Amino acid sequence: MSPELRTKTAIGRSSNYFEIMRTVLFGFVAVAAIIEFGADGYSAPLAMIIVALTAYGILAGAAAMNDLSALRDDLDEETKARNYGQALASRNFSALKAISGVLIGLTGLAELYALFS
């Protein structure tokens, strides 16, 4: 893979990751508004929306992070020696993936708890 294609792919996947996170956060905000201002009581469709949002955020976010990590590992020696390559090598995509997954999961659980209580 040429350096230009690798960079273009990395920019595309990081943009995908940010779009996934933005979609999930806006979805959680919308569900929270429905829970807060909507009718009291349990709603099966709303519970499934929360579960789907949580699963989408965790799974799609992890896939994007895995791709970015793989692209970083495929850097050629010339790029690795430059500042950009060193900065990429220092990023901990595994930690970001884990933290994102945990926070999205906790947000989904909190919304389910609010819906059931």
Short mmCIF file of C-alpha atoms in Angstrom, two decimals:
data_model
loop_
_atom_site.label_atom_id
_atom_site.label_comp_id
_atom_site.label_asym_id
_atom_site.label_seq_id
_atom_site.Cartn_x
_atom_site.Cartn_y
_atom_site.Cartn_z
CA MET A 1 0.00 0.00 0.00
CA SER A 2 1.41 3.37 -0.93
CA PRO A 3 1.91 5.97 1.81
CA GLU A 4 -0.65 8.24 0.18
CA LEU A 5 -3.30 5.52 0.09
CA ARG A 6 -2.52 4.51 3.67
CA THR A 7 -2.88 8.12 4.84
CA LYS A 8 -6.12 8.59 2.91
CA THR A 9 -7.50 5.35 4.36
CA ALA A 10 -6.45 6.33 7.89
CA ILE A 11 -8.11 9.73 7.56
CA GLY A 12 -11.26 8.06 6.25
CA ARG A 13 -11.41 5.50 9.09
CA SER A 14 -10.73 8.12 11.76
CA SER A 15 -13.51 10.24 10.26
CA ASN A 16 -15.76 7.17 10.38
CA TYR A 17 -14.90 6.69 14.05
CA PHE A 18 -15.75 10.29 14.88
CA GLU A 19 -19.01 10.05 12.94
CA ILE A 20 -19.91 6.84 14.79
CA MET A 21 -19.25 8.45 18.15
CA ARG A 22 -21.18 11.61 17.20
CA THR A 23 -24.16 9.54 16.03
CA VAL A 24 -24.18 7.47 19.22
CA LEU A 25 -23.88 10.50 21.50
CA PHE A 26 -26.67 12.37 19.69
CA GLY A 27 -28.76 9.21 19.86
CA PHE A 28 -28.17 8.94 23.61
CA VAL A 29 -29.10 12.60 24.06
CA ALA A 30 -32.32 12.08 22.10
CA VAL A 31 -33.22 9.00 24.15
CA ALA A 32 -32.43 10.85 27.39
CA ALA A 33 -34.75 13.68 26.31
CA ILE A 34 -37.51 11.19 25.52
CA ILE A 35 -37.06 9.51 28.92
CA GLU A 36 -37.02 12.84 30.76
CA PHE A 37 -39.84 14.63 28.96
CA GLY A 38 -41.90 11.70 27.66
CA ALA A 39 -44.60 9.71 29.36
CA ASP A 40 -43.56 7.77 32.42
CA GLY A 41 -43.36 4.02 32.16
CA TYR A 42 -41.56 1.28 30.34
CA SER A 43 -41.30 1.32 26.56
CA ALA A 44 -40.00 -1.79 24.79
CA PRO A 45 -39.13 0.10 21.57
CA LEU A 46 -37.18 2.69 23.52
CA ALA A 47 -35.32 -0.05 25.41
CA MET A 48 -34.37 -1.68 22.11
CA ILE A 49 -33.19 1.65 20.71
CA ILE A 50 -30.90 2.01 23.73
CA VAL A 51 -29.56 -1.53 23.26
CA ALA A 52 -29.04 -0.97 19.52
CA LEU A 53 -27.28 2.37 20.06
CA THR A 54 -25.00 0.82 22.66
CA ALA A 55 -24.14 -2.17 20.47
CA TYR A 56 -23.59 0.03 17.42
CA GLY A 57 -21.28 2.37 19.31
CA ILE A 58 -19.22 -0.42 20.83
CA LEU A 59 -18.98 -2.66 17.76
CA ALA A 60 -18.60 -0.04 15.02
CA GLY A 61 -16.22 2.03 17.13
CA ALA A 62 -14.07 -1.02 17.85
CA ALA A 63 -13.96 -1.95 14.15
CA ALA A 64 -12.76 1.54 13.21
CA MET A 65 -10.12 1.47 15.97
CA ASN A 66 -8.92 -1.97 14.86
CA ASP A 67 -8.51 -0.68 11.30
CA LEU A 68 -6.57 2.36 12.49
CA SER A 69 -4.32 0.17 14.59
CA ALA A 70 -3.66 -2.13 11.62
CA LEU A 71 -2.86 0.84 9.39
CA ARG A 72 -0.43 2.14 12.00
CA ASP A 73 1.27 -1.26 12.21
CA ASP A 74 1.68 -1.32 8.40
CA LEU A 75 3.70 1.91 8.25
CA ASP A 76 6.86 1.68 6.19
CA GLU A 77 10.23 2.36 7.80
CA GLU A 78 10.60 5.80 6.23
CA THR A 79 7.27 7.00 7.66
CA LYS A 80 7.99 5.41 11.06
CA ALA A 81 11.19 7.47 11.30
CA ARG A 82 9.35 10.77 10.80
CA ASN A 83 7.50 12.76 13.46
CA TYR A 84 4.14 11.66 12.08
CA GLY A 85 5.10 8.00 12.30
CA GLN A 86 6.48 8.42 15.82
CA ALA A 87 3.29 10.17 16.91
CA LEU A 88 1.18 7.37 15.44
CA ALA A 89 3.33 4.74 17.13
CA SER A 90 2.82 6.43 20.50
CA ARG A 91 -0.99 6.36 20.31
CA ASN A 92 -2.65 3.62 22.29
CA PHE A 93 -5.61 2.60 20.12
CA SER A 94 -6.37 -0.37 22.36
CA ALA A 95 -6.89 1.89 25.37
CA LEU A 96 -9.03 4.31 23.36
CA LYS A 97 -11.13 1.41 22.08
CA ALA A 98 -11.57 0.01 25.60
CA ILE A 99 -12.38 3.38 27.17
CA SER A 100 -14.87 4.23 24.42
CA GLY A 101 -16.54 0.84 24.72
CA VAL A 102 -16.81 1.05 28.51
CA LEU A 103 -18.20 4.60 28.47
CA ILE A 104 -20.75 3.79 25.77
CA GLY A 105 -21.75 0.63 27.64
CA LEU A 106 -22.16 2.53 30.91
CA THR A 107 -24.21 5.22 29.18
CA GLY A 108 -26.47 2.57 27.68
CA LEU A 109 -26.90 0.92 31.09
CA ALA A 110 -27.65 4.28 32.72
CA GLU A 111 -30.34 5.00 30.13
CA LEU A 112 -31.86 1.55 30.60
CA TYR A 113 -31.84 2.10 34.36
CA ALA A 114 -33.57 5.47 33.90
CA LEU A 115 -36.15 3.88 31.62
CA PHE A 116 -36.95 1.06 34.05
CA SER A 117 -37.09 3.24 37.16
#
